[in-house]
Tab-separated table of C-alpha atoms in Angstrom:
chain	number	residue	atom	x	y	z
A	1	UNK	CA	-4.478	-50.208	0.507
A	2	UNK	CA	-1.860	-52.027	2.516
A	3	UNK	CA	-1.373	-55.691	1.917
A	4	UNK	CA	-0.623	-58.351	4.502
A	5	UNK	CA	-0.519	-56.040	7.513
A	6	UNK	CA	-2.839	-55.393	10.397
A	7	UNK	CA	-4.268	-51.998	11.121
A	8	UNK	CA	-2.950	-49.788	13.879
A	9	UNK	CA	-5.651	-48.210	16.005
A	10	UNK	CA	-3.736	-45.433	17.745
A	11	UNK	CA	-5.080	-41.997	17.007
A	12	UNK	CA	-1.934	-40.127	17.970
A	13	UNK	CA	1.455	-41.146	16.709
A	14	UNK	CA	4.659	-39.772	18.210
A	15	UNK	CA	7.292	-41.997	16.739
A	16	UNK	CA	9.859	-41.510	14.058
A	17	UNK	CA	8.342	-44.193	11.784
A	18	UNK	CA	6.073	-41.328	10.753
A	19	UNK	CA	9.088	-39.403	9.397
A	20	UNK	CA	10.188	-42.464	7.442
A	21	UNK	CA	6.695	-42.990	6.008
A	22	UNK	CA	6.601	-39.325	4.938
A	23	UNK	CA	9.942	-39.761	3.164
A	24	UNK	CA	8.738	-42.886	1.341
A	25	UNK	CA	5.466	-41.311	0.228
A	26	UNK	CA	7.161	-38.137	-0.913
A	27	UNK	CA	9.590	-40.211	-3.009
A	28	UNK	CA	6.856	-42.294	-4.645
A	29	UNK	CA	4.818	-39.207	-5.510
A	30	UNK	CA	7.847	-37.411	-6.938
A	31	UNK	CA	8.907	-40.367	-9.078
A	32	UNK	CA	5.349	-40.960	-10.296
A	33	UNK	CA	5.030	-37.310	-11.306
A	34	UNK	CA	8.371	-37.337	-13.108
A	35	UNK	CA	7.313	-40.471	-14.998
A	36	UNK	CA	3.989	-38.957	-16.044
A	37	UNK	CA	1.936	-41.562	-14.165
A	38	UNK	CA	-1.843	-41.526	-14.546
A	39	UNK	CA	-2.146	-44.031	-11.752
A	40	UNK	CA	0.225	-45.587	-9.215
A	41	UNK	CA	-0.920	-49.192	-9.035
A	42	UNK	CA	1.646	-50.763	-6.734
A	43	UNK	CA	4.680	-49.963	-4.595
A	44	UNK	CA	6.993	-52.332	-2.795
A	45	UNK	CA	8.716	-51.018	0.315
A	46	UNK	CA	11.630	-52.904	1.814
A	47	UNK	CA	12.275	-52.688	5.535
A	48	UNK	CA	15.688	-53.688	6.801
A	49	UNK	CA	15.711	-55.400	10.184
A	50	UNK	CA	18.652	-53.303	11.439
A	51	UNK	CA	16.458	-50.222	11.950
A	52	UNK	CA	13.857	-52.271	13.904
A	53	UNK	CA	10.998	-50.351	12.385
A	54	UNK	CA	7.682	-51.103	14.045
A	55	UNK	CA	5.656	-52.335	11.109
A	56	UNK	CA	2.303	-51.691	12.825
A	57	UNK	CA	3.257	-48.086	13.437
A	58	UNK	CA	4.628	-47.669	9.926
A	59	UNK	CA	1.431	-49.154	8.517
A	60	UNK	CA	-0.665	-46.724	10.515
A	61	UNK	CA	1.477	-43.814	9.299
A	62	UNK	CA	1.044	-44.936	5.687
A	63	UNK	CA	-2.723	-45.306	6.145
A	64	UNK	CA	-2.958	-41.755	7.445
A	65	UNK	CA	-0.517	-40.149	5.038
A	66	UNK	CA	-1.936	-41.603	1.809
A	67	UNK	CA	-5.377	-40.119	2.481
A	68	UNK	CA	-6.383	-37.635	-0.224
A	69	UNK	CA	-3.249	-38.390	-2.279
A	70	UNK	CA	-2.846	-40.339	-5.554
A	71	UNK	CA	-1.629	-43.215	-3.375
A	72	UNK	CA	-4.995	-43.785	-1.708
A	73	UNK	CA	-5.772	-46.845	-3.856
A	74	UNK	CA	-2.203	-47.986	-4.445
A	75	UNK	CA	-1.305	-51.455	-3.261
A	76	UNK	CA	1.611	-50.876	-0.902
A	77	UNK	CA	3.548	-54.058	-0.191
A	78	UNK	CA	5.840	-54.083	2.817
A	79	UNK	CA	8.626	-56.662	2.763
A	80	UNK	CA	11.366	-57.209	5.283
A	81	UNK	CA	15.040	-57.928	4.711
A	82	UNK	CA	17.326	-59.373	7.350
A	83	UNK	CA	20.310	-57.181	8.219
A	84	UNK	CA	23.643	-58.871	7.693
A	85	UNK	CA	27.223	-57.796	8.167
A	86	UNK	CA	30.630	-58.653	6.741
A	87	UNK	CA	33.898	-58.035	8.562
A	88	UNK	CA	36.342	-56.080	6.437
A	89	UNK	CA	39.280	-57.447	8.433
A	90	UNK	CA	38.638	-61.221	8.390
A	91	UNK	CA	35.717	-61.654	5.959
A	92	UNK	CA	33.377	-63.253	8.524
A	93	UNK	CA	29.667	-62.773	7.819
A	94	UNK	CA	26.875	-62.683	10.392
A	95	UNK	CA	23.367	-61.382	10.770
A	96	UNK	CA	21.691	-58.917	13.106
A	97	UNK	CA	20.001	-61.607	15.176
A	98	UNK	CA	23.444	-62.998	16.069
A	99	UNK	CA	24.524	-59.533	17.242
A	100	UNK	CA	21.400	-58.593	19.184
A	101	UNK	CA	22.330	-60.306	22.443
A	102	UNK	CA	25.181	-57.826	22.926
A	103	UNK	CA	22.835	-54.849	22.780
A	104	UNK	CA	20.784	-53.092	25.436
A	105	UNK	CA	17.735	-50.841	25.163
A	106	UNK	CA	19.706	-47.632	24.618
A	107	UNK	CA	21.759	-49.226	21.871
A	108	UNK	CA	18.626	-50.516	20.139
A	109	UNK	CA	17.144	-47.036	20.296
A	110	UNK	CA	20.272	-45.435	18.809
A	111	UNK	CA	20.314	-47.927	15.934
A	112	UNK	CA	16.589	-47.421	15.437
A	113	UNK	CA	17.129	-43.695	14.803
A	114	UNK	CA	20.397	-43.886	12.863
A	115	UNK	CA	21.219	-47.480	11.822
A	116	UNK	CA	24.879	-46.674	11.105
A	117	UNK	CA	25.422	-46.092	14.820
A	118	UNK	CA	25.554	-49.900	15.080
A	119	UNK	CA	29.283	-49.394	14.516
A	120	UNK	CA	29.558	-47.959	18.018
A	121	UNK	CA	28.051	-51.053	19.615
A	122	UNK	CA	28.997	-54.272	17.859
A	123	UNK	CA	32.220	-55.920	16.735
A	124	UNK	CA	33.038	-58.835	14.463
A	125	UNK	CA	32.154	-61.973	16.488
A	126	UNK	CA	35.176	-63.804	15.074
A	127	UNK	CA	38.085	-61.325	15.219
A	128	UNK	CA	36.662	-58.426	17.255
A	129	UNK	CA	37.248	-55.834	14.517
A	130	UNK	CA	35.081	-52.692	14.534
A	131	UNK	CA	35.586	-52.425	10.761
A	132	UNK	CA	32.602	-54.191	9.237
A	133	UNK	CA	30.135	-53.472	6.475
A	134	UNK	CA	26.348	-53.550	6.621
A	135	UNK	CA	25.731	-55.718	3.563
A	136	UNK	CA	21.943	-55.393	3.524
A	137	UNK	CA	18.827	-54.785	5.574
A	138	UNK	CA	19.944	-51.342	6.782
A	139	UNK	CA	16.892	-49.067	6.676
A	140	UNK	CA	13.838	-48.457	4.557
A	141	UNK	CA	13.725	-48.062	0.796
A	142	UNK	CA	11.366	-48.231	-2.157
A	143	UNK	CA	12.137	-51.360	-4.145
A	144	UNK	CA	9.928	-50.354	-7.070
A	145	UNK	CA	6.709	-48.627	-8.013
A	146	UNK	CA	4.283	-49.682	-10.742
A	147	UNK	CA	2.419	-47.031	-12.676
A	148	UNK	CA	0.012	-46.647	-15.570
A	149	UNK	CA	0.613	-43.982	-18.193
B	1	UNK	CA	-8.606	-40.395	-25.077
B	2	UNK	CA	-5.170	-42.042	-25.353
B	3	UNK	CA	-4.551	-45.636	-24.434
B	4	UNK	CA	-3.475	-46.320	-20.852
B	5	UNK	CA	-0.239	-48.295	-20.574
B	6	UNK	CA	-0.238	-50.290	-17.396
B	7	UNK	CA	2.312	-51.612	-14.980
B	8	UNK	CA	5.501	-49.801	-15.765
B	9	UNK	CA	7.895	-50.900	-13.055
B	10	UNK	CA	10.156	-48.084	-11.878
B	11	UNK	CA	12.973	-47.983	-9.379
B	12	UNK	CA	12.886	-45.123	-6.903
B	13	UNK	CA	15.748	-43.163	-5.289
B	14	UNK	CA	16.642	-43.155	-1.591
B	15	UNK	CA	13.401	-42.005	0.111
B	16	UNK	CA	15.288	-39.983	2.733
B	17	UNK	CA	16.496	-37.540	0.085
B	18	UNK	CA	12.939	-36.527	-0.794
B	19	UNK	CA	12.167	-35.243	2.678
B	20	UNK	CA	15.293	-33.249	3.561
B	21	UNK	CA	14.154	-30.001	1.913
B	22	UNK	CA	10.853	-30.322	3.776
B	23	UNK	CA	12.725	-30.739	7.094
B	24	UNK	CA	14.734	-27.567	6.402
B	25	UNK	CA	11.964	-25.467	4.912
B	26	UNK	CA	11.421	-23.362	8.045
B	27	UNK	CA	15.129	-22.763	8.560
B	28	UNK	CA	15.837	-19.196	7.481
B	29	UNK	CA	19.617	-19.465	7.060
B	30	UNK	CA	22.098	-22.328	7.222
B	31	UNK	CA	25.620	-21.308	8.215
B	32	UNK	CA	28.281	-23.987	8.019
B	33	UNK	CA	31.477	-23.511	10.000
B	34	UNK	CA	34.303	-25.176	8.079
B	35	UNK	CA	38.059	-25.420	7.857
B	36	UNK	CA	40.292	-27.782	5.981
B	37	UNK	CA	42.352	-28.221	9.132
B	38	UNK	CA	41.528	-29.674	12.542
B	39	UNK	CA	42.190	-27.885	15.827
B	40	UNK	CA	41.566	-24.359	14.553
B	41	UNK	CA	38.537	-23.753	16.788
B	42	UNK	CA	35.579	-24.591	14.545
B	43	UNK	CA	33.447	-26.061	17.318
B	44	UNK	CA	34.113	-23.166	19.671
B	45	UNK	CA	33.303	-20.663	16.926
B	46	UNK	CA	30.150	-22.579	15.870
B	47	UNK	CA	28.890	-22.953	19.435
B	48	UNK	CA	29.735	-19.407	20.555
B	49	UNK	CA	28.208	-17.986	17.374
B	50	UNK	CA	25.040	-19.970	18.145
B	51	UNK	CA	24.954	-18.602	21.705
B	52	UNK	CA	25.536	-15.046	20.456
B	53	UNK	CA	22.779	-15.271	17.849
B	54	UNK	CA	20.401	-16.703	20.465
B	55	UNK	CA	21.354	-13.865	22.822
B	56	UNK	CA	20.483	-11.394	20.078
B	57	UNK	CA	16.964	-12.825	20.097
B	58	UNK	CA	17.212	-15.228	17.167
B	59	UNK	CA	15.974	-18.806	17.224
B	60	UNK	CA	18.987	-21.027	16.629
B	61	UNK	CA	19.702	-24.674	15.838
B	62	UNK	CA	23.175	-26.193	16.156
B	63	UNK	CA	24.050	-29.385	14.288
B	64	UNK	CA	27.263	-31.080	15.363
B	65	UNK	CA	28.339	-33.058	12.313
B	66	UNK	CA	31.619	-34.311	13.686
B	67	UNK	CA	30.705	-37.993	14.002
B	68	UNK	CA	34.206	-39.003	15.083
B	69	UNK	CA	34.690	-36.232	17.630
B	70	UNK	CA	31.515	-34.357	18.560
B	71	UNK	CA	32.237	-31.546	20.990
B	72	UNK	CA	29.524	-28.867	20.844
B	73	UNK	CA	27.719	-30.595	23.735
B	74	UNK	CA	30.897	-30.354	25.852
B	75	UNK	CA	31.256	-26.635	25.152
B	76	UNK	CA	27.596	-26.102	26.063
B	77	UNK	CA	27.834	-28.333	29.138
B	78	UNK	CA	24.790	-30.272	27.923
B	79	UNK	CA	23.704	-32.852	30.481
B	80	UNK	CA	20.600	-34.960	30.977
B	81	UNK	CA	18.970	-33.947	27.705
B	82	UNK	CA	17.721	-36.099	24.863
B	83	UNK	CA	15.787	-35.422	21.656
B	84	UNK	CA	12.073	-36.098	21.869
B	85	UNK	CA	10.371	-38.397	19.407
B	86	UNK	CA	7.468	-36.816	17.600
B	87	UNK	CA	6.910	-37.763	13.983
B	88	UNK	CA	10.690	-37.695	13.741
B	89	UNK	CA	13.072	-36.360	16.370
B	90	UNK	CA	13.073	-32.897	17.897
B	91	UNK	CA	16.407	-31.622	19.240
B	92	UNK	CA	16.370	-30.548	22.891
B	93	UNK	CA	16.889	-26.969	24.003
B	94	UNK	CA	20.342	-26.436	25.493
B	95	UNK	CA	20.935	-22.890	26.747
B	96	UNK	CA	18.454	-21.533	24.217
B	97	UNK	CA	19.850	-23.563	21.297
B	98	UNK	CA	18.304	-26.592	19.611
B	99	UNK	CA	21.285	-28.934	19.719
B	100	UNK	CA	21.490	-32.044	17.535
B	101	UNK	CA	24.400	-34.458	17.788
B	102	UNK	CA	25.033	-38.193	17.570
B	103	UNK	CA	26.409	-37.964	21.084
B	104	UNK	CA	22.875	-38.420	22.469
B	105	UNK	CA	22.927	-41.927	21.081
B	106	UNK	CA	26.548	-43.070	21.283
B	107	UNK	CA	27.778	-41.219	24.385
B	108	UNK	CA	31.535	-41.603	24.708
B	109	UNK	CA	31.735	-44.769	22.601
B	110	UNK	CA	34.053	-44.569	19.580
B	111	UNK	CA	32.100	-44.464	16.341
B	112	UNK	CA	34.343	-46.006	13.682
B	113	UNK	CA	32.524	-45.035	10.483
B	114	UNK	CA	33.877	-45.114	6.950
B	115	UNK	CA	32.924	-42.565	4.314
B	116	UNK	CA	29.745	-44.116	2.955
B	117	UNK	CA	28.573	-44.892	6.479
B	118	UNK	CA	29.084	-41.258	7.493
B	119	UNK	CA	27.083	-40.211	4.461
B	120	UNK	CA	24.279	-42.597	5.426
B	121	UNK	CA	24.231	-41.442	9.054
B	122	UNK	CA	24.167	-37.786	7.981
B	123	UNK	CA	21.352	-38.384	5.492
B	124	UNK	CA	19.365	-40.200	8.167
B	125	UNK	CA	19.848	-37.370	10.677
B	126	UNK	CA	18.726	-34.768	8.154
B	127	UNK	CA	15.703	-36.851	7.176
B	128	UNK	CA	14.387	-37.372	10.695
B	129	UNK	CA	15.357	-34.173	12.553
B	130	UNK	CA	12.547	-31.662	12.847
B	131	UNK	CA	14.129	-28.270	13.422
B	132	UNK	CA	10.877	-26.376	13.147
B	133	UNK	CA	11.100	-22.630	12.646
B	134	UNK	CA	14.638	-21.350	13.279
B	135	UNK	CA	16.345	-18.188	12.089
B	136	UNK	CA	19.777	-19.792	11.975
B	137	UNK	CA	20.951	-23.369	11.722
B	138	UNK	CA	24.656	-23.407	12.543
B	139	UNK	CA	26.491	-26.510	11.364
B	140	UNK	CA	29.769	-27.546	12.960
B	141	UNK	CA	31.527	-29.486	10.199
B	142	UNK	CA	34.504	-31.760	10.828
B	143	UNK	CA	37.909	-30.941	9.324
B	144	UNK	CA	38.701	-31.760	5.730
B	145	UNK	CA	36.532	-31.948	2.653
B	146	UNK	CA	35.203	-35.465	2.908
B	147	UNK	CA	31.694	-36.857	3.160
B	148	UNK	CA	30.277	-34.317	5.589
B	149	UNK	CA	31.283	-31.222	3.610
B	150	UNK	CA	30.365	-32.782	0.265
B	151	UNK	CA	27.014	-33.923	1.655
B	152	UNK	CA	26.317	-30.475	3.093
B	153	UNK	CA	26.874	-29.034	-0.381
B	154	UNK	CA	24.680	-31.759	-1.922
B	155	UNK	CA	21.864	-31.964	0.615
B	156	UNK	CA	21.696	-28.595	2.402
B	157	UNK	CA	21.540	-26.513	-0.707
B	158	UNK	CA	21.041	-23.103	0.888
B	159	UNK	CA	24.190	-23.376	3.003
B	160	UNK	CA	26.511	-20.405	3.476
B	161	UNK	CA	30.066	-21.192	4.538
B	162	UNK	CA	32.117	-19.545	7.257
B	163	UNK	CA	35.784	-20.494	6.971
B	164	UNK	CA	37.964	-20.697	10.085
B	165	UNK	CA	41.738	-20.757	10.072
B	166	UNK	CA	44.683	-19.946	12.281
B	167	UNK	CA	47.449	-17.730	10.922
B	168	UNK	CA	49.716	-20.793	10.647
B	169	UNK	CA	51.021	-21.365	7.143
B	170	UNK	CA	50.264	-25.082	7.634
B	171	UNK	CA	46.598	-24.410	8.367
B	172	UNK	CA	46.308	-21.828	5.610
B	173	UNK	CA	47.643	-24.198	2.959
B	174	UNK	CA	44.843	-26.654	3.724
B	175	UNK	CA	42.240	-23.934	4.170
B	176	UNK	CA	43.207	-22.611	0.724
B	177	UNK	CA	42.337	-25.968	-0.833
B	178	UNK	CA	38.934	-25.948	0.860
B	179	UNK	CA	38.287	-22.318	-0.122
B	180	UNK	CA	39.141	-23.170	-3.722
B	181	UNK	CA	36.686	-26.078	-3.619
B	182	UNK	CA	33.875	-23.967	-2.156
B	183	UNK	CA	34.376	-21.281	-4.797
B	184	UNK	CA	34.597	-23.897	-7.546
B	185	UNK	CA	31.198	-25.359	-6.655
B	186	UNK	CA	29.844	-21.810	-6.371
B	187	UNK	CA	28.463	-21.925	-2.836
B	188	UNK	CA	28.242	-18.679	-0.844
B	189	UNK	CA	31.302	-18.042	1.333
B	190	UNK	CA	30.525	-15.520	4.067
B	191	UNK	CA	34.188	-14.946	4.781
B	192	UNK	CA	37.164	-16.140	6.746
B	193	UNK	CA	37.871	-15.753	10.476
B	194	UNK	CA	41.442	-15.671	11.706
B	195	UNK	CA	41.437	-17.554	15.001
B	196	UNK	CA	44.097	-18.014	17.729
B	197	UNK	CA	46.191	-15.092	16.584
B	198	UNK	CA	49.345	-14.643	18.686
B	199	UNK	CA	51.522	-12.286	16.672
B	200	UNK	CA	50.913	-9.597	14.078
B	201	UNK	CA	50.607	-11.113	10.607
B	202	UNK	CA	48.790	-10.357	7.378
B	203	UNK	CA	48.710	-13.978	6.154
B	204	UNK	CA	44.965	-14.511	6.526
B	205	UNK	CA	44.046	-11.089	5.173
B	206	UNK	CA	46.149	-11.857	2.107
B	207	UNK	CA	44.392	-15.219	1.803
B	208	UNK	CA	40.997	-13.516	1.849
B	209	UNK	CA	42.100	-10.962	-0.736
B	210	UNK	CA	43.576	-13.612	-2.994
B	211	UNK	CA	40.299	-15.551	-3.064
B	212	UNK	CA	38.074	-12.477	-3.136
B	213	UNK	CA	36.306	-13.402	0.094
B	214	UNK	CA	35.592	-11.236	3.110
B	215	UNK	CA	38.090	-11.063	5.966
B	216	UNK	CA	35.850	-11.168	9.033
B	217	UNK	CA	38.545	-10.244	11.508
B	218	UNK	CA	41.000	-11.845	13.883
B	219	UNK	CA	40.509	-13.428	17.280
B	220	UNK	CA	43.450	-13.265	19.654
B	221	UNK	CA	44.528	-16.468	21.377
B	222	UNK	CA	42.509	-16.489	24.595
B	223	UNK	CA	44.237	-18.261	27.471
B	224	UNK	CA	41.054	-18.194	29.569
B	225	UNK	CA	38.907	-19.928	26.993
B	226	UNK	CA	39.628	-23.517	28.064
B	227	UNK	CA	38.367	-22.747	31.588
B	228	UNK	CA	35.016	-21.701	30.123
B	229	UNK	CA	34.350	-24.902	28.208
B	230	UNK	CA	31.148	-26.380	29.628
B	231	UNK	CA	29.986	-23.055	31.033
B	232	UNK	CA	28.190	-20.973	28.372
B	233	UNK	CA	27.640	-18.050	30.735
B	234	UNK	CA	31.369	-17.691	31.357
B	235	UNK	CA	32.105	-18.381	27.707
B	236	UNK	CA	29.936	-15.446	26.660
B	237	UNK	CA	31.991	-13.200	28.929
B	238	UNK	CA	35.328	-13.938	27.224
B	239	UNK	CA	37.191	-11.734	24.744
B	240	UNK	CA	36.755	-14.590	22.274
B	241	UNK	CA	32.976	-14.272	22.563
B	242	UNK	CA	33.285	-10.508	22.126
B	243	UNK	CA	35.029	-11.099	18.806
B	244	UNK	CA	32.393	-13.629	17.751
B	245	UNK	CA	29.732	-11.046	18.620
B	246	UNK	CA	31.241	-8.788	15.957
B	247	UNK	CA	31.158	-11.667	13.480
B	248	UNK	CA	27.523	-12.380	14.365
B	249	UNK	CA	26.660	-8.714	13.663
B	250	UNK	CA	28.583	-8.829	10.407
B	251	UNK	CA	26.834	-11.893	9.015
B	252	UNK	CA	23.320	-11.444	10.402
């Protein structure tokens, strides 16, 4: 059960969101087993804007992958987090939206696959340094899961 | 029946870590080419070993982990290829080898990554790359014993290490530190290759004996090698490749 997201009608999925969804589901199932869960009631998944994950596609992958697993009735909440950066040289902070205009399609694709590759393509807007930190909103992670024992 | 306690809230680890073993499950052997020192020929050994194993009829993957200076694609003369996206990413076939490298995505741009960023990029690559069924996954590791080598030990748990050195006392000093580390963490060390030998010396053999690891032989400095970079067919015809063929037989 996915909350707050539309359904994705494609029957074939060729994108790497599937790989990310598999990783998330595998993690939730492993943690739930380790914790002796009788039921997994809720899971919150955070999606950082840097990776530009297509939420519709991710939702479809989740819908397919949870079938016949203990996650079939789990409420999976997807929440986004804006990517933001901090320059290690001058301390300036900015967000991904500010940086997007400098990027082309190939750069977006590279960052989509491996978010850390952003370091090849953007620089601090204030001092031009390539030495900056991704402070948040990098990729995909499980914020928490709720279980019954 | 016991009482059901509801709504325990639990934090979960990095989801990418849970899927790495699954991604590598059809990889028969993982051989990591390492050296403490740069410039000793790791990439040439890793790439030529991959070509030799493929020539012997094995299915081979090659992972270039040198984020700051990838070069396996140059040695293979890879052009106009990209991974395909299918429930993850599938490395393209380059001269019979499944080659994965960040170079597909960054080209010739500098990639100024710090340690934790390298670790993140490596984890991401392992989590999304679908190698499929391969007999050998050869990993070209960068010099040193930083993030890449530590993450290989942590995340690619079936790795076997192939140590490369030159007979220079400077290289050997650093290679000794790495060898000590590998033995300390109890990972399999296949042996040490003496590369770029110019004069008769027993330095590397002594090194192998001292650490109780196999001496896999010496490779004479090959003046023709540079001309073969980018041309795998010519590369396979060099004396260097002949020596690597012996290594391939020894470890396969």
